[in-house]
């Protein structure tokens, strides 16, 4: 008999996708292609109970995200509920539906950390990527934050169209009160997968960017923590996606489904429990979806006997499905994967077409659900 | 950097003490550091009131069996590390 892998004691962080509604239409949005409407969103009371259960289960941090979490009119109550449940409260926002009064209310309710997302360092590229005019408002938010005692992270999602503008992005971070700046290369799921060939940087762009970011890390040491994520298509080994399936993180969708990662719903045959029906700890420990890729029993070769299997856990299950057609396969970005050839072909195509700043690509924009 | 002995270390905005399964932790953006024994004693004194010198003095008393110079070096290293992680400001 094959034993069931035991669940890690508790998730460390709860990613609370409060809504899919968002005034931005970013071409790499991590939300699923099928967006949920407001009418189906969890109520304030249910979220408050989920936060309470998370605190009791030993979760340390809550990431309030979306869509745009500020699109929830009850956001102040939700922050208060998460904080009083003992959680460290992060808000991941575009800063769009915000004014100074509302910002003060969020902080008074117990917000610990505000992560402001940027689509670039200039209005033009930000508007192209988000399909809306939002950059000037973000700059206003940065000004308001300077006089308030709260941790601030700037998050730049980077890709072929803006990866050559890192110096300007760093300058923006340095002129702000941020103690942390994140440069996250796009990861290719959902909307980003649909726009992939327009987003994937070239090898030369990537090499230049890493050089810039490494030197910025040195220069800004003690002032701003500079963190970055490279696109795993260019990596030799896969990323330990979400720190391993069902090992560290739990995500709850706007309608209450509990997932091991943002994209898990694309994997056929998985049934996800809903927080309206069952408690968070019970879902973590016993849900078949969380059990599915825990441990090593599900692994194929070369993962099954690989020395790195406890470091990267075979990489990303969703990427295995998207690129190899099998969620149990070795992540195709791994240089040891039998399907690595597919990734090489994608990279080769990206490098055969040099980036042209003047020609705006034919983007597929995400809509704003009702 | 080496912290100035007369400066007052204080947890940076968005950094605070928390607890999880009886384990004290320092919570900060996107991470949490476990605090045990000396690290907890140090962080609890990073309140903007104690000077670095005072923190060293108090810990040398608590850990009176340890070599005082070693206690000082360890504290300075630890404070510098927290500062690099942007968990501390020195006023």
Tab-separated table of C-alpha atoms in Angstrom:
chain	number	residue	atom	x	y	z
A	1	UNK	CA	0.000	0.000	0.000
A	2	UNK	CA	1.231	3.467	-0.862
A	3	UNK	CA	1.158	5.678	2.193
A	4	UNK	CA	-0.397	9.131	1.939
A	5	UNK	CA	2.153	11.898	2.419
A	6	UNK	CA	1.536	13.754	5.642
A	7	UNK	CA	0.716	17.451	5.433
A	8	UNK	CA	3.263	19.981	6.701
A	9	UNK	CA	2.163	21.322	10.083
A	10	UNK	CA	0.559	24.455	8.710
A	11	UNK	CA	0.649	26.815	5.755
A	12	UNK	CA	2.872	29.849	6.409
A	13	UNK	CA	0.892	32.254	4.281
A	14	UNK	CA	-2.658	32.602	3.071
A	15	UNK	CA	-3.125	34.260	-0.306
A	16	UNK	CA	-6.586	35.786	-0.187
A	17	UNK	CA	-7.811	36.642	-3.676
A	18	UNK	CA	-10.592	38.903	-2.483
A	19	UNK	CA	-12.011	39.672	-5.922
A	20	UNK	CA	-11.297	39.302	-9.612
A	21	UNK	CA	-12.604	42.803	-10.284
A	22	UNK	CA	-9.869	45.225	-11.305
A	23	UNK	CA	-9.687	48.578	-13.087
A	24	UNK	CA	-6.487	47.390	-14.814
A	25	UNK	CA	-6.364	44.975	-17.731
A	26	UNK	CA	-2.779	43.734	-17.439
A	27	UNK	CA	-1.709	41.425	-20.213
A	28	UNK	CA	0.058	39.074	-17.765
A	29	UNK	CA	-2.587	38.964	-15.029
A	30	UNK	CA	-2.202	35.882	-12.807
A	31	UNK	CA	-5.981	35.466	-12.471
A	32	UNK	CA	-7.548	32.605	-14.413
A	33	UNK	CA	-8.941	33.216	-17.892
A	34	UNK	CA	-12.409	32.586	-16.481
A	35	UNK	CA	-13.023	35.473	-14.067
A	36	UNK	CA	-15.631	35.404	-11.308
A	37	UNK	CA	-18.294	38.075	-10.862
A	38	UNK	CA	-18.939	40.154	-7.761
A	39	UNK	CA	-22.218	38.338	-7.078
A	40	UNK	CA	-20.326	35.117	-6.318
A	41	UNK	CA	-17.670	36.633	-4.034
A	42	UNK	CA	-17.326	35.553	-0.398
A	43	UNK	CA	-18.962	37.820	2.163
A	44	UNK	CA	-17.130	39.889	4.762
A	45	UNK	CA	-18.212	37.411	7.449
A	46	UNK	CA	-16.862	34.390	5.590
A	47	UNK	CA	-13.495	36.040	4.985
A	48	UNK	CA	-13.338	37.038	8.662
A	49	UNK	CA	-13.918	33.403	9.638
A	50	UNK	CA	-11.268	32.226	7.141
A	51	UNK	CA	-8.720	34.651	8.654
A	52	UNK	CA	-9.640	33.455	12.144
A	53	UNK	CA	-9.133	29.825	11.084
A	54	UNK	CA	-5.847	30.738	9.429
A	55	UNK	CA	-4.543	32.391	12.593
A	56	UNK	CA	-5.553	29.370	14.660
A	57	UNK	CA	-3.915	27.014	12.160
A	58	UNK	CA	-0.579	28.813	12.577
A	59	UNK	CA	-0.568	30.888	9.389
A	60	UNK	CA	1.721	33.932	9.813
A	61	UNK	CA	0.925	36.160	6.887
A	62	UNK	CA	-2.128	37.091	4.838
A	63	UNK	CA	-1.628	38.456	1.332
A	64	UNK	CA	-4.744	40.400	0.434
A	65	UNK	CA	-4.822	40.496	-3.318
A	66	UNK	CA	-7.138	40.179	-6.285
A	67	UNK	CA	-7.890	41.454	-8.906
A	68	UNK	CA	-7.750	44.754	-7.104
A	69	UNK	CA	-8.433	44.177	-3.380
A	70	UNK	CA	-9.440	47.833	-2.952
A	71	UNK	CA	-12.395	47.099	-5.242
A	72	UNK	CA	-13.924	45.466	-2.143
A	73	UNK	CA	-15.894	48.176	-0.343
A	74	UNK	CA	-15.320	46.253	2.909
A	75	UNK	CA	-11.515	46.249	2.588
A	76	UNK	CA	-11.001	48.165	5.862
A	77	UNK	CA	-13.095	45.592	7.747
A	78	UNK	CA	-11.222	42.744	6.068
A	79	UNK	CA	-7.848	44.175	7.092
A	80	UNK	CA	-9.079	44.631	10.654
A	81	UNK	CA	-10.361	41.041	10.709
A	82	UNK	CA	-7.079	39.622	9.398
A	83	UNK	CA	-5.029	41.654	11.855
A	84	UNK	CA	-7.150	40.728	14.844
A	85	UNK	CA	-6.833	37.067	13.836
A	86	UNK	CA	-3.111	37.523	14.536
A	87	UNK	CA	-1.979	37.687	10.916
A	88	UNK	CA	0.636	39.968	9.368
A	89	UNK	CA	-1.341	41.849	6.735
A	90	UNK	CA	0.028	42.516	3.247
A	91	UNK	CA	-2.008	44.411	0.664
A	92	UNK	CA	-1.061	43.899	-2.973
A	93	UNK	CA	-2.623	46.732	-4.912
A	94	UNK	CA	-2.521	48.868	-8.037
A	95	UNK	CA	-3.239	51.862	-5.795
A	96	UNK	CA	-5.998	52.945	-8.121
A	97	UNK	CA	-9.136	53.157	-5.972
A	98	UNK	CA	-7.258	55.019	-3.226
A	99	UNK	CA	-7.150	58.477	-1.696
A	100	UNK	CA	-5.345	59.758	1.385
A	101	UNK	CA	-8.343	59.271	3.670
A	102	UNK	CA	-8.799	55.671	2.618
A	103	UNK	CA	-5.065	55.004	2.963
A	104	UNK	CA	-5.185	56.283	6.555
A	105	UNK	CA	-8.176	54.025	7.258
A	106	UNK	CA	-6.300	50.979	5.919
A	107	UNK	CA	-3.305	51.740	8.132
A	108	UNK	CA	-5.473	52.409	11.177
A	109	UNK	CA	-7.173	49.036	10.613
A	110	UNK	CA	-3.787	47.317	10.994
A	111	UNK	CA	-2.254	47.077	7.522
A	112	UNK	CA	1.420	46.117	7.966
A	113	UNK	CA	2.748	46.261	4.429
A	114	UNK	CA	1.587	47.794	1.200
A	115	UNK	CA	2.897	46.384	-2.057
A	116	UNK	CA	2.280	48.752	-4.934
A	117	UNK	CA	2.374	47.194	-8.385
A	118	UNK	CA	3.904	49.063	-11.297
A	119	UNK	CA	3.680	48.259	-14.989
A	120	UNK	CA	6.756	50.338	-15.786
A	121	UNK	CA	8.568	53.533	-14.858
A	122	UNK	CA	6.827	55.632	-17.531
A	123	UNK	CA	3.225	56.482	-18.278
A	124	UNK	CA	3.413	55.233	-21.853
A	125	UNK	CA	4.480	51.636	-21.176
A	126	UNK	CA	2.300	51.423	-18.052
A	127	UNK	CA	-0.750	52.406	-20.093
A	128	UNK	CA	0.095	49.947	-22.842
A	129	UNK	CA	0.477	47.018	-20.423
A	130	UNK	CA	-2.445	47.783	-18.116
A	131	UNK	CA	-4.781	48.987	-20.846
A	132	UNK	CA	-5.635	51.962	-18.671
A	133	UNK	CA	-4.199	55.254	-17.400
A	134	UNK	CA	-2.928	54.484	-13.948
A	135	UNK	CA	0.703	55.587	-13.639
A	136	UNK	CA	0.126	59.151	-12.407
A	137	UNK	CA	-2.103	57.847	-9.605
A	138	UNK	CA	0.616	55.390	-8.517
A	139	UNK	CA	3.073	58.278	-8.272
A	140	UNK	CA	0.573	60.140	-6.088
A	141	UNK	CA	0.243	57.100	-3.812
A	142	UNK	CA	4.046	56.977	-3.453
A	143	UNK	CA	3.995	60.603	-2.262
A	144	UNK	CA	1.276	59.890	0.321
A	145	UNK	CA	3.199	56.885	1.620
A	146	UNK	CA	6.272	58.989	2.427
A	147	UNK	CA	4.643	60.561	5.458
A	148	UNK	CA	3.114	57.357	6.821
A	149	UNK	CA	4.630	54.648	8.979
A	150	UNK	CA	4.095	51.481	6.959
A	151	UNK	CA	6.327	49.053	5.057
A	152	UNK	CA	6.293	49.679	1.309
A	153	UNK	CA	7.336	47.398	-1.540
A	154	UNK	CA	7.348	48.438	-5.171
A	155	UNK	CA	6.619	45.549	-7.471
A	156	UNK	CA	7.629	45.775	-11.119
A	157	UNK	CA	6.520	42.972	-13.384
A	158	UNK	CA	9.133	42.812	-16.111
A	159	UNK	CA	9.177	41.409	-19.621
A	160	UNK	CA	10.400	42.059	-23.167
A	161	UNK	CA	8.689	45.471	-23.403
A	162	UNK	CA	10.068	47.058	-20.200
A	163	UNK	CA	13.082	45.012	-19.093
A	164	UNK	CA	15.434	47.577	-20.664
A	165	UNK	CA	14.055	50.307	-18.353
A	166	UNK	CA	15.294	48.893	-15.038
A	167	UNK	CA	17.480	51.917	-14.231
A	168	UNK	CA	14.422	54.181	-14.308
A	169	UNK	CA	12.464	51.742	-12.163
A	170	UNK	CA	15.286	51.655	-9.610
A	171	UNK	CA	15.397	55.464	-9.578
A	172	UNK	CA	11.665	55.543	-8.871
A	173	UNK	CA	12.142	53.112	-5.974
A	174	UNK	CA	15.012	55.195	-4.591
A	175	UNK	CA	12.920	58.350	-4.665
A	176	UNK	CA	10.192	56.621	-2.622
A	177	UNK	CA	9.896	55.390	0.972
A	178	UNK	CA	10.083	51.747	-0.120
A	179	UNK	CA	12.418	49.446	1.803
A	180	UNK	CA	11.919	46.675	-0.710
A	181	UNK	CA	11.626	46.458	-4.493
A	182	UNK	CA	10.679	43.363	-6.436
A	183	UNK	CA	11.450	42.746	-10.089
A	184	UNK	CA	9.291	39.818	-11.047
A	185	UNK	CA	9.727	38.447	-14.526
A	186	UNK	CA	6.392	37.396	-15.926
A	187	UNK	CA	5.487	33.782	-15.268
A	188	UNK	CA	3.659	32.119	-18.096
A	189	UNK	CA	0.215	31.039	-16.932
A	190	UNK	CA	-3.263	32.344	-17.670
A	191	UNK	CA	-3.210	35.704	-19.443
A	192	UNK	CA	0.585	35.727	-19.630
A	193	UNK	CA	0.572	32.332	-21.353
A	194	UNK	CA	-1.812	33.747	-23.941
A	195	UNK	CA	0.516	36.747	-24.488
A	196	UNK	CA	3.743	34.813	-24.080
A	197	UNK	CA	5.532	35.482	-27.360
A	198	UNK	CA	4.995	39.227	-26.877
A	199	UNK	CA	6.325	39.088	-23.284
A	200	UNK	CA	9.270	36.707	-23.262
A	201	UNK	CA	12.571	38.638	-23.137
A	202	UNK	CA	15.591	37.729	-25.223
A	203	UNK	CA	18.651	36.129	-23.657
A	204	UNK	CA	20.616	39.355	-24.169
A	205	UNK	CA	17.917	41.398	-22.416
A	206	UNK	CA	17.853	38.956	-19.543
A	207	UNK	CA	21.655	38.925	-19.105
A	208	UNK	CA	21.789	42.724	-19.069
A	209	UNK	CA	18.963	42.894	-16.538
A	210	UNK	CA	20.635	40.480	-14.124
A	211	UNK	CA	23.837	42.507	-14.272
A	212	UNK	CA	21.926	45.712	-13.507
A	213	UNK	CA	20.009	44.135	-10.637
A	214	UNK	CA	23.036	42.502	-9.039
A	215	UNK	CA	24.892	45.788	-8.957
A	216	UNK	CA	21.782	47.548	-7.594
A	217	UNK	CA	21.625	44.982	-4.788
A	218	UNK	CA	25.152	45.919	-3.776
A	219	UNK	CA	24.683	49.652	-4.145
A	220	UNK	CA	21.388	49.786	-2.224
A	221	UNK	CA	22.357	47.392	0.550
A	222	UNK	CA	21.002	48.617	3.882
A	223	UNK	CA	18.650	51.018	2.092
A	224	UNK	CA	16.391	48.973	-0.168
A	225	UNK	CA	16.167	45.212	-0.459
A	226	UNK	CA	16.283	44.430	-4.177
A	227	UNK	CA	14.742	41.072	-5.058
A	228	UNK	CA	14.204	39.534	-8.455
A	229	UNK	CA	12.749	36.492	-10.132
A	230	UNK	CA	14.224	35.291	-13.432
A	231	UNK	CA	11.989	33.776	-16.120
A	232	UNK	CA	12.241	30.048	-15.563
A	233	UNK	CA	12.155	29.315	-19.306
A	234	UNK	CA	15.810	30.423	-19.235
A	235	UNK	CA	16.734	28.488	-16.095
A	236	UNK	CA	18.697	25.260	-15.909
A	237	UNK	CA	16.519	23.840	-13.153
A	238	UNK	CA	12.883	24.559	-12.321
A	239	UNK	CA	11.692	26.801	-9.500
A	240	UNK	CA	10.339	25.143	-6.344
A	241	UNK	CA	6.889	26.386	-7.320
A	242	UNK	CA	5.015	27.850	-4.304
A	243	UNK	CA	7.763	26.299	-2.144
A	244	UNK	CA	6.354	22.894	-3.082
A	245	UNK	CA	2.743	21.820	-3.650
A	246	UNK	CA	0.757	22.074	-0.406
A	247	UNK	CA	3.880	22.737	1.654
A	248	UNK	CA	3.845	26.439	2.468
A	249	UNK	CA	0.990	28.320	0.884
A	250	UNK	CA	-2.733	28.196	0.520
A	251	UNK	CA	-4.718	30.355	-1.873
A	252	UNK	CA	-8.407	31.094	-1.509
A	253	UNK	CA	-10.230	32.333	-4.629
A	254	UNK	CA	-12.864	35.106	-4.599
A	255	UNK	CA	-15.588	32.446	-4.429
A	256	UNK	CA	-13.911	30.397	-1.679
A	257	UNK	CA	-12.135	27.542	-3.447
A	258	UNK	CA	-8.929	26.571	-1.615
A	259	UNK	CA	-6.028	26.018	-4.016
A	260	UNK	CA	-2.355	25.064	-3.665
A	261	UNK	CA	-1.425	27.739	-6.278
A	262	UNK	CA	-2.849	30.470	-8.501
A	263	UNK	CA	-3.288	28.330	-11.590
A	264	UNK	CA	-4.198	24.932	-10.075
A	265	UNK	CA	-7.716	25.012	-11.500
A	266	UNK	CA	-6.363	24.339	-14.993
A	267	UNK	CA	-5.305	20.837	-13.924
A	268	UNK	CA	-8.011	18.382	-15.001
A	269	UNK	CA	-9.420	15.909	-12.506
A	270	UNK	CA	-8.696	17.886	-9.348
A	271	UNK	CA	-11.569	18.717	-7.034
A	272	UNK	CA	-11.100	21.759	-4.817
A	273	UNK	CA	-12.762	22.138	-1.446
A	274	UNK	CA	-14.522	25.392	-0.607
A	275	UNK	CA	-14.015	27.360	2.615
A	276	UNK	CA	-17.783	27.797	2.845
A	277	UNK	CA	-18.111	24.053	3.438
A	278	UNK	CA	-15.003	23.082	5.386
A	279	UNK	CA	-12.450	24.525	7.764
A	280	UNK	CA	-9.071	25.718	6.558
A	281	UNK	CA	-7.005	23.249	8.591
A	282	UNK	CA	-9.131	20.303	7.498
A	283	UNK	CA	-8.722	21.334	3.862
A	284	UNK	CA	-4.961	21.728	4.319
A	285	UNK	CA	-4.571	18.336	5.908
A	286	UNK	CA	-7.024	16.157	4.005
A	287	UNK	CA	-8.151	17.759	0.732
A	288	UNK	CA	-7.372	15.419	-2.174
A	289	UNK	CA	-6.191	18.370	-4.278
A	290	UNK	CA	-3.593	19.347	-1.652
A	291	UNK	CA	-2.517	15.714	-1.245
A	292	UNK	CA	-2.197	15.099	-4.980
A	293	UNK	CA	1.392	16.324	-5.477
A	294	UNK	CA	2.712	16.189	-1.916
A	295	UNK	CA	5.675	13.955	-1.238
A	296	UNK	CA	7.348	12.013	-4.055
A	297	UNK	CA	5.056	9.099	-4.899
A	298	UNK	CA	3.499	10.974	-7.854
A	299	UNK	CA	6.856	11.788	-9.449
A	300	UNK	CA	8.026	10.428	-12.804
A	301	UNK	CA	11.568	9.976	-13.969
A	302	UNK	CA	13.910	11.828	-14.024
A	303	UNK	CA	12.463	13.526	-10.867
A	304	UNK	CA	11.818	10.318	-8.942
A	305	UNK	CA	15.517	9.519	-8.537
A	306	UNK	CA	16.913	13.049	-8.922
A	307	UNK	CA	19.180	14.536	-6.246
A	308	UNK	CA	17.334	17.842	-6.546
A	309	UNK	CA	13.839	16.482	-5.905
A	310	UNK	CA	13.757	17.849	-2.367
A	311	UNK	CA	14.930	21.267	-3.552
A	312	UNK	CA	12.566	21.956	-6.430
A	313	UNK	CA	9.886	19.262	-5.939
A	314	UNK	CA	9.838	18.592	-9.676
A	315	UNK	CA	9.060	22.231	-10.473
A	316	UNK	CA	5.644	23.535	-11.402
A	317	UNK	CA	2.683	21.202	-11.968
A	318	UNK	CA	0.733	23.752	-13.987
A	319	UNK	CA	3.684	24.390	-16.276
A	320	UNK	CA	4.087	20.624	-16.750
A	321	UNK	CA	0.460	20.499	-17.835
A	322	UNK	CA	0.682	23.546	-20.108
A	323	UNK	CA	3.894	22.523	-21.871
A	324	UNK	CA	4.113	18.725	-21.549
A	325	UNK	CA	0.381	18.004	-21.430
A	326	UNK	CA	0.787	16.053	-18.173
A	327	UNK	CA	0.610	17.637	-14.707
A	328	UNK	CA	2.716	14.806	-13.234
A	329	UNK	CA	5.591	15.225	-15.683
A	330	UNK	CA	8.911	16.838	-14.856
A	331	UNK	CA	8.596	20.602	-15.321
A	332	UNK	CA	9.667	21.070	-18.974
A	333	UNK	CA	11.917	24.026	-18.077
A	334	UNK	CA	14.265	21.561	-16.340
A	335	UNK	CA	17.333	20.809	-18.437
A	336	UNK	CA	16.882	17.142	-17.455
A	337	UNK	CA	13.244	16.984	-18.596
A	338	UNK	CA	12.501	14.835	-21.668
A	339	UNK	CA	10.298	17.699	-22.929
A	340	UNK	CA	12.897	20.490	-22.539
A	341	UNK	CA	13.003	20.703	-26.337
A	342	UNK	CA	9.624	22.462	-26.320
A	343	UNK	CA	10.983	25.222	-24.089
A	344	UNK	CA	14.115	25.525	-26.222
A	345	UNK	CA	11.936	26.018	-29.306
A	346	UNK	CA	9.943	28.775	-27.559
A	347	UNK	CA	13.132	30.529	-26.474
A	348	UNK	CA	14.659	30.211	-29.942
A	349	UNK	CA	11.597	31.873	-31.472
A	350	UNK	CA	11.795	34.715	-28.932
A	351	UNK	CA	15.464	35.296	-29.693
A	352	UNK	CA	14.949	35.218	-33.461
A	353	UNK	CA	12.692	38.268	-33.243
A	354	UNK	CA	14.541	41.244	-31.780
A	355	UNK	CA	12.431	43.491	-29.517
A	356	UNK	CA	11.159	46.609	-31.259
A	357	UNK	CA	10.050	49.423	-29.008
A	358	UNK	CA	8.126	51.314	-31.652
A	359	UNK	CA	5.698	48.592	-32.699
A	360	UNK	CA	2.990	47.981	-30.120
A	361	UNK	CA	2.134	44.265	-29.991
A	362	UNK	CA	-1.359	42.984	-30.527
A	363	UNK	CA	-2.113	42.312	-26.837
A	364	UNK	CA	-4.871	40.188	-25.395
A	365	UNK	CA	-6.155	42.279	-22.438
A	366	UNK	CA	-7.968	40.808	-19.432
A	367	UNK	CA	-11.483	42.172	-18.955
A	368	UNK	CA	-12.982	43.550	-15.732
A	369	UNK	CA	-15.727	41.159	-14.576
A	370	UNK	CA	-19.100	42.524	-13.466
B	1	UNK	CA	27.940	48.571	8.222
B	2	UNK	CA	28.854	48.559	11.888
B	3	UNK	CA	26.166	50.065	14.102
B	4	UNK	CA	27.105	53.182	16.072
B	5	UNK	CA	27.175	52.312	19.804
B	6	UNK	CA	25.298	55.500	20.713
B	7	UNK	CA	22.522	55.043	18.116
B	8	UNK	CA	19.017	53.841	18.980
B	9	UNK	CA	17.934	50.830	16.908
B	10	UNK	CA	14.243	50.603	16.219
B	11	UNK	CA	12.226	48.091	14.196
B	12	UNK	CA	11.523	49.484	10.720
B	13	UNK	CA	7.939	50.213	9.629
B	14	UNK	CA	6.097	46.970	8.935
B	15	UNK	CA	8.374	44.902	11.177
B	16	UNK	CA	7.007	43.585	14.443
B	17	UNK	CA	7.101	40.706	16.890
B	18	UNK	CA	4.651	37.889	16.429
B	19	UNK	CA	4.038	34.405	17.704
B	20	UNK	CA	3.289	31.111	16.009
B	21	UNK	CA	2.889	27.753	17.770
B	22	UNK	CA	4.699	29.130	20.849
B	23	UNK	CA	7.561	30.277	18.607
B	24	UNK	CA	8.332	34.018	18.724
B	25	UNK	CA	9.024	35.465	15.288
B	26	UNK	CA	10.003	38.779	13.746
B	27	UNK	CA	7.404	39.476	11.092
B	28	UNK	CA	8.343	41.609	8.092
B	29	UNK	CA	7.337	41.981	4.444
B	30	UNK	CA	7.326	38.557	2.805
B	31	UNK	CA	9.247	36.825	5.581
B	32	UNK	CA	9.425	35.855	9.216
B	33	UNK	CA	12.544	35.227	11.301
B	34	UNK	CA	12.512	32.793	14.213
B	35	UNK	CA	13.659	34.402	17.446
B	36	UNK	CA	15.206	32.341	20.222
B	37	UNK	CA	17.156	33.233	23.358
B	38	UNK	CA	19.620	36.006	22.520
B	39	UNK	CA	17.986	37.060	19.222
B	40	UNK	CA	14.686	37.567	21.033
B	41	UNK	CA	16.407	39.497	23.844
B	42	UNK	CA	18.029	41.779	21.261
B	43	UNK	CA	14.951	42.412	19.114
B	44	UNK	CA	12.798	43.154	22.175
B	45	UNK	CA	15.233	45.972	22.997
B	46	UNK	CA	15.148	47.510	19.519
B	47	UNK	CA	12.517	49.964	20.682
B	48	UNK	CA	14.120	53.292	19.782
B	49	UNK	CA	14.899	53.878	23.484
B	50	UNK	CA	17.845	51.570	24.145
B	51	UNK	CA	21.199	52.497	22.632
B	52	UNK	CA	23.288	49.770	21.029
B	53	UNK	CA	25.677	50.174	23.976
B	54	UNK	CA	22.847	49.562	26.473
B	55	UNK	CA	21.640	46.482	24.615
B	56	UNK	CA	25.163	45.075	24.712
B	57	UNK	CA	25.468	45.837	28.437
B	58	UNK	CA	22.155	44.194	29.298
B	59	UNK	CA	22.894	41.064	27.282
B	60	UNK	CA	26.363	40.764	28.788
B	61	UNK	CA	24.599	40.588	32.162
B	62	UNK	CA	22.017	38.036	31.006
B	63	UNK	CA	24.709	35.898	29.375
B	64	UNK	CA	27.314	36.502	32.043
B	65	UNK	CA	29.000	33.167	31.430
B	66	UNK	CA	29.840	34.144	27.842
B	67	UNK	CA	32.946	36.103	26.907
B	68	UNK	CA	31.776	39.813	26.960
B	69	UNK	CA	33.693	40.733	23.821
B	70	UNK	CA	32.073	37.815	21.966
B	71	UNK	CA	28.609	38.957	23.108
B	72	UNK	CA	29.346	42.446	21.761
B	73	UNK	CA	30.589	41.164	18.387
B	74	UNK	CA	27.619	38.835	17.992
B	75	UNK	CA	25.159	41.632	18.771
B	76	UNK	CA	26.791	44.055	16.333
B	77	UNK	CA	26.752	41.393	13.596
B	78	UNK	CA	23.127	40.566	14.257
B	79	UNK	CA	22.036	44.222	14.240
B	80	UNK	CA	23.923	44.793	10.981
B	81	UNK	CA	22.203	41.783	9.451
B	82	UNK	CA	18.756	42.993	10.484
B	83	UNK	CA	19.602	46.396	9.035
B	84	UNK	CA	20.609	44.833	5.707
B	85	UNK	CA	17.259	43.081	5.633
B	86	UNK	CA	15.647	46.475	6.258
B	87	UNK	CA	14.143	45.307	9.519
B	88	UNK	CA	15.960	47.967	11.577
B	89	UNK	CA	16.536	51.712	11.498
B	90	UNK	CA	19.124	53.481	13.645
B	91	UNK	CA	18.084	56.830	15.089
